[in-house]
Amino acid sequence: MPKTKLLLFAFIVVLVSSFFYFDLDTYLNLEYFKSQQLKIDNFYRTEPLQTALIFFAIYIAVTALSLPGAALMTLAGGAIFGLLVGTVIISFASTIGATLAFLASRLLFRDTLQEKFGQQLSAINRGIEKDGGFYLFTLRLVPAFPFFLINLLMGLTPIRTWTFYWISQFGMLAGTLVYVNAGTQIAKIDSLGGILSPGLIVSFVLLGLFPLLAKKLISVIKARQVLRKFAKPIYFDRNLIIIGAGAAGLVTAYIAAAVKAKVTLVEKHKMGGDCLYTGCVPSKALIRSAKFLSHIDRAQEFGIKSAKAEFDFADVMERVQDVIRKVEPHDSVERYTELGVECIQAEAKITSPYTVKIDGRTLTTRSIVIATGARPFVPPIEGIDKVDYYTSDSIWDLRTLPKRLLVLGGGPIGSELVQAFRRLGSSVTQVEMLPRILIREDPEISAIVMQRFQAEGVDVRVNHKAKKFLSEHGRCTLVCEILDDDSGREVSIEFDTLLVAVGRIANIKGFGLEELGIPISKTRTVETDPYLQTIYPNIFACGDVAGPFQFTHTAAHQAWYAAVNALFGNWKKFAADYSVIPWATFTDPEVARVGLNESEAMGQDIPYEVTRYGIDDLDRAIADQEAHGLIKVLTVPGKDKILGVTIVGEHAGDLIAEYVAAMRHGFGLNKILGTIHIYPTLAEANKYAAGNWKKAHAPKRLLQWVERYQNWRRG
Ligand SMILES: Cc1cc2nc3c(=O)[nH]c(=O)nc-3n(C[C@H](O)[C@H](O)[C@H](O)COP(=O)(O)OP(=O)(O)OC[C@H]3O[C@@H](n4cnc5c(N)ncnc54)[C@H](O)[C@@H]3O)c2cc1C
């Protein structure tokens, strides 16, 4: 550190240490001030300028050195000098002090920090250069963030000193006024009755309301800032236009219509979206047929000598379509029209925050909800375009059972389809780059599913990185690099049909987001705030296009927030609550989860206890020939409060519901244990898991005494 910097640093350290060493903070509290108030008032009467200068200097010192006590001094300033003079003195003193702290932080630390973390800080620097003044103004206006930290942190950014000074003075003015005003009232408290004086009550109400009003003001300013480029229509054709009629769009439309909004739902393909046509519904229908076949294969386990299934794969796939047709009316144009939603089949394009172009027609709207979903991601692996691959979008068109199916991907979608196709008779190889399938789950859970896959004849290749596809003389091959050692070994896997299931990407292009400059997150979803609002206060996004989850039930959950915030957000907005999100993977055994699993708890350093219950011991599971799987409950150490649950086993997706309710509504394992569960059901497993927790937490000492009592009673 250069000499001047070192000297400055030492000087500050000495001053701050002296402040605490000599207990000077004892002078900066209300009681002390009140005890001295008479003297100070007298001095002010005789020496007004001197009093003001001393106060001014102390105030600057306190803020420049980031010492505690600025709030008390502001109140005291009001008490001594009154509203007008107090505000002027404090406004200048606080800004000068803040700027000195800002300069000290800049001089001492900025260069080193920028040198060391320049790359990481470049985005922040750019943001500050562009909008730093506005950020600072926001922070100054809303006194939620400690002012001394703002001074020090801003010193590390590229914001100009003069900008910092005037924005700080301007931004802090309203807060200063409110505090000084409260100070003028505090000066008048000299009895208990004074506490209830109307002036003081109004001052305190102002103190409380100020942050809320400031927050509201900021959001109004922000909204104006982004919307000012666009002409606001005098009249709006619609309250809400929703783009995309999948789970997210449908639920948004449903809610909007229920609260009597004039709402238009635009869908370019078919109402129902992915879940109905290419996702949940067809996959679960296929899984059911495949499960039926797996039972036939297991006939002897059920005491049946032999059973044989004759089937045509095309009929199974037709059944899948039949199931879709039966569910279709739930999401149909007819149903939604009857509910009061205007449904338009067309491609929508947002042309401004107030207008959407549909079929060459431009409709004006108060708000817009983007619910355009996601699509399968096809990785740019060499040669992939040379093989005819399927994705979860197109696999439903198959009518001939693939002989050798290669499934790329070990996530939920890939795994569900791997098992279904294997059970239908394909020879299936599953290729996953990571060390295990279902990577989001605990290793032991992945292992249970993987072992079942292997037992059913699936060739599971984990640690296999797909490198290139070859298609020669009608023979398709995937070349993989094996990752579990450093040898760089490669293997070739031959296949007839390829299913790519390596993840899904949000549909963010081609409907106006780029033109409006709506930011896209690192995960390539539409960037939203906790209210699901984009940078435009009247454009929202929900479902797969917004993330962070990609489930039908989370899309529907978010839709409520998007609809309510879009229609009533100018009064009250609700932040989407992701505290309890369940999901299931419908392999056999099913895997269901809510909250944390063990890997996550360990990764996040969250203390936990684990309670297990093996479903192999459950009467109903034994009777059903499904005696396998487990329940794993994570609880707060020593308490029955649930942190998370993973269930692997038959109908895990249904069983988890009880834990979801427990976590959502804050009841613990004791309550589950105290609930009657019907015998014999799989749901009893939840009670037994709670029982295991109880046994582990039995009051041992008390039980010893109870035992003595029982012995004594027997005589
Ligand atoms: C094989 C598979 C199995 C799945 N299984 C499950 C499961 O068991 N449980 C579960 O919870 N989730 C499951 N999912 C995930 C689930 O399907 C999605 O999370 C859900 O469909 C997301 O709904 P969404 O409304 O966000 O998007 P989508 O359903 O994709 O709807 C978006 C709609 O927007 C339309 N659109 C896009 N752009 C425009 C435009 N410019 N103009 C007009 N319309 C437009 C699209 O045509 C589409 O219909 C599965 C997914 C797959 C692929």
CSV table of C-alpha atoms in Angstrom, one decimal, residues 185-361:
chain,number,residue,atom,x,y,z
A,185,GLN,CA,-41.5,16.0,18.3
A,186,ILE,CA,-39.2,13.9,20.5
A,187,ALA,CA,-38.0,17.1,22.0
A,188,LYS,CA,-41.4,17.8,23.3
A,189,ILE,CA,-41.8,14.5,25.2
A,190,ASP,CA,-41.4,15.3,28.9
A,191,SER,CA,-44.2,13.2,30.3
A,192,LEU,CA,-45.9,9.9,29.5
A,193,GLY,CA,-48.8,11.9,28.1
A,194,GLY,CA,-46.4,13.5,25.5
A,195,ILE,CA,-45.9,10.1,23.9
A,196,LEU,CA,-49.5,10.2,22.8
A,197,SER,CA,-49.4,13.8,21.4
A,198,PRO,CA,-50.9,13.9,17.9
A,199,GLY,CA,-47.7,15.5,16.5
A,200,LEU,CA,-45.5,12.7,17.7
A,201,ILE,CA,-48.0,10.0,16.5
A,202,VAL,CA,-48.0,11.6,13.0
A,203,SER,CA,-44.2,11.7,13.0
A,204,PHE,CA,-43.9,8.1,13.9
A,205,VAL,CA,-46.5,7.1,11.4
A,206,LEU,CA,-44.5,9.0,8.8
A,207,LEU,CA,-41.3,7.2,9.9
A,208,GLY,CA,-43.1,3.9,9.4
A,209,LEU,CA,-44.8,4.8,6.2
A,210,PHE,CA,-41.8,6.5,4.6
A,211,PRO,CA,-40.0,3.3,3.4
A,212,LEU,CA,-43.2,2.0,1.9
A,213,LEU,CA,-44.0,5.3,0.2
A,214,ALA,CA,-40.4,5.6,-1.0
A,215,LYS,CA,-40.6,2.0,-2.4
A,216,LYS,CA,-43.8,2.8,-4.2
A,217,LEU,CA,-42.3,6.0,-5.6
A,218,ILE,CA,-39.3,4.1,-6.8
A,219,SER,CA,-41.4,1.5,-8.6
A,220,VAL,CA,-43.5,4.3,-10.2
A,221,ILE,CA,-40.3,6.1,-11.4
A,222,LYS,CA,-38.8,2.8,-12.7
A,223,ALA,CA,-42.0,2.0,-14.5
A,224,ARG,CA,-42.1,5.5,-16.1
A,225,GLN,CA,-38.5,5.2,-17.1
A,226,VAL,CA,-38.9,1.9,-19.1
A,227,LEU,CA,-42.3,2.8,-20.5
A,228,ARG,CA,-41.6,6.3,-21.5
A,229,LYS,CA,-40.4,5.3,-25.0
A,230,PHE,CA,-43.8,3.8,-25.8
A,231,ALA,CA,-47.0,5.6,-26.6
A,232,LYS,CA,-49.6,4.7,-24.0
A,233,PRO,CA,-53.0,4.0,-25.5
A,234,ILE,CA,-55.9,6.1,-24.3
A,235,TYR,CA,-58.1,3.1,-24.4
A,236,PHE,CA,-57.1,-0.6,-23.8
A,237,ASP,CA,-58.8,-3.3,-25.8
A,238,ARG,CA,-57.9,-5.9,-23.1
A,239,ASN,CA,-56.9,-6.1,-19.5
A,240,LEU,CA,-54.7,-9.0,-20.2
A,241,ILE,CA,-53.2,-10.8,-23.2
A,242,ILE,CA,-51.6,-14.2,-22.6
A,243,ILE,CA,-49.2,-15.7,-25.1
A,244,GLY,CA,-49.2,-19.5,-25.0
A,245,ALA,CA,-52.0,-21.8,-23.8
A,246,GLY,CA,-50.0,-24.5,-22.0
A,247,ALA,CA,-50.4,-25.1,-18.2
A,248,ALA,CA,-49.1,-21.6,-17.4
A,249,GLY,CA,-51.2,-19.7,-19.9
A,250,LEU,CA,-54.4,-21.7,-19.3
A,251,VAL,CA,-54.3,-21.1,-15.5
A,252,THR,CA,-53.5,-17.4,-16.0
A,253,ALA,CA,-56.5,-17.1,-18.3
A,254,TYR,CA,-58.7,-19.0,-16.0
A,255,ILE,CA,-57.9,-16.7,-13.1
A,256,ALA,CA,-58.2,-13.6,-15.2
A,257,ALA,CA,-61.6,-14.6,-16.4
A,258,ALA,CA,-62.7,-15.6,-12.9
A,259,VAL,CA,-62.0,-12.0,-11.8
A,260,LYS,CA,-63.9,-10.6,-14.8
A,261,ALA,CA,-61.0,-9.3,-16.7
A,262,LYS,CA,-61.2,-9.0,-20.5
A,263,VAL,CA,-58.6,-11.6,-21.4
A,264,THR,CA,-57.3,-13.0,-24.7
A,265,LEU,CA,-55.4,-16.2,-24.8
A,266,VAL,CA,-53.3,-16.7,-27.9
A,267,GLU,CA,-51.9,-20.1,-28.9
A,268,LYS,CA,-50.1,-20.8,-32.1
A,269,HIS,CA,-50.4,-24.6,-31.9
A,270,LYS,CA,-53.0,-26.4,-29.7
A,271,MET,CA,-54.6,-25.4,-26.4
A,272,GLY,CA,-53.0,-27.6,-23.7
A,273,GLY,CA,-49.4,-27.1,-24.7
A,274,ASP,CA,-46.6,-29.6,-24.0
A,275,CYS,CA,-48.1,-31.3,-21.0
A,276,LEU,CA,-51.2,-32.4,-22.9
A,277,TYR,CA,-49.6,-33.3,-26.3
A,278,THR,CA,-46.0,-34.2,-25.8
A,279,GLY,CA,-45.3,-34.2,-22.0
A,280,CYS,CA,-47.0,-35.4,-18.9
A,281,VAL,CA,-50.2,-36.9,-20.5
A,282,PRO,CA,-48.7,-39.0,-23.3
A,283,SER,CA,-45.7,-40.1,-21.2
A,284,LYS,CA,-47.9,-41.2,-18.3
A,285,ALA,CA,-50.2,-43.0,-20.7
A,286,LEU,CA,-47.3,-44.9,-22.2
A,287,ILE,CA,-45.8,-45.6,-18.8
A,288,ARG,CA,-49.1,-47.2,-17.8
A,289,SER,CA,-49.2,-49.6,-20.7
A,290,ALA,CA,-45.6,-50.4,-20.1
A,291,LYS,CA,-46.3,-51.1,-16.5
A,292,PHE,CA,-49.1,-53.5,-17.4
A,293,LEU,CA,-46.6,-55.4,-19.5
A,294,SER,CA,-44.1,-55.5,-16.7
A,295,HIS,CA,-46.8,-57.1,-14.5
A,296,ILE,CA,-47.3,-59.8,-17.1
A,297,ASP,CA,-43.6,-60.5,-17.1
A,298,ARG,CA,-43.8,-60.8,-13.3
A,299,ALA,CA,-46.9,-63.1,-13.4
A,300,GLN,CA,-45.3,-65.8,-11.3
A,301,GLU,CA,-44.6,-63.4,-8.5
A,302,PHE,CA,-48.4,-63.0,-8.3
A,303,GLY,CA,-49.0,-66.8,-8.2
A,304,ILE,CA,-50.0,-67.0,-11.8
A,305,LYS,CA,-48.1,-69.7,-13.7
A,306,SER,CA,-47.9,-67.9,-17.0
A,307,ALA,CA,-49.3,-64.9,-18.7
A,308,LYS,CA,-48.6,-63.6,-22.1
A,309,ALA,CA,-49.4,-60.3,-23.7
A,310,GLU,CA,-49.9,-60.0,-27.4
A,311,PHE,CA,-49.8,-56.4,-28.6
A,312,ASP,CA,-49.1,-54.1,-31.4
A,313,PHE,CA,-46.9,-51.2,-30.5
A,314,ALA,CA,-49.0,-49.0,-32.8
A,315,ASP,CA,-52.1,-49.8,-30.7
A,316,VAL,CA,-50.3,-48.7,-27.6
A,317,MET,CA,-49.3,-45.4,-29.2
A,318,GLU,CA,-52.9,-45.0,-30.4
A,319,ARG,CA,-54.1,-45.5,-26.8
A,320,VAL,CA,-51.8,-42.7,-25.9
A,321,GLN,CA,-53.5,-40.5,-28.4
A,322,ASP,CA,-56.8,-41.7,-27.1
A,323,VAL,CA,-55.9,-40.6,-23.6
A,324,ILE,CA,-54.9,-37.2,-25.0
A,325,ARG,CA,-58.3,-36.9,-26.7
A,326,LYS,CA,-60.0,-37.7,-23.5
A,327,VAL,CA,-58.1,-35.1,-21.5
A,328,GLU,CA,-58.3,-32.5,-24.4
A,329,PRO,CA,-61.7,-31.1,-23.4
A,330,HIS,CA,-60.3,-29.8,-20.1
A,331,ASP,CA,-58.1,-27.4,-22.0
A,332,SER,CA,-60.3,-26.8,-25.0
A,333,VAL,CA,-61.3,-23.6,-26.7
A,334,GLU,CA,-64.9,-24.4,-26.0
A,335,ARG,CA,-64.3,-24.7,-22.2
A,336,TYR,CA,-62.2,-21.6,-22.0
A,337,THR,CA,-64.6,-19.6,-24.2
A,338,GLU,CA,-67.4,-20.6,-21.8
A,339,LEU,CA,-65.3,-19.4,-18.9
A,340,GLY,CA,-65.1,-16.0,-20.5
A,341,VAL,CA,-61.7,-16.2,-22.2
A,342,GLU,CA,-61.2,-15.1,-25.8
A,343,CYS,CA,-59.2,-17.8,-27.4
A,344,ILE,CA,-57.3,-17.1,-30.6
A,345,GLN,CA,-55.3,-19.6,-32.6
A,346,ALA,CA,-52.4,-17.6,-34.0
A,347,GLU,CA,-48.8,-16.6,-33.4
A,348,ALA,CA,-48.6,-13.6,-31.2
A,349,LYS,CA,-45.9,-11.0,-31.2
A,350,ILE,CA,-45.4,-8.3,-28.6
A,351,THR,CA,-44.9,-5.0,-30.4
A,352,SER,CA,-44.8,-2.7,-27.3
A,353,PRO,CA,-45.5,-3.1,-23.6
A,354,TYR,CA,-49.1,-2.1,-24.5
A,355,THR,CA,-49.6,-3.9,-27.8
A,356,VAL,CA,-49.7,-7.4,-29.2
A,357,LYS,CA,-49.9,-8.3,-32.8
A,358,ILE,CA,-52.1,-11.2,-33.5
A,359,ASP,CA,-53.0,-12.4,-37.0
A,360,GLY,CA,-52.1,-9.0,-38.5
A,361,ARG,CA,-54.3,-7.2,-36.0
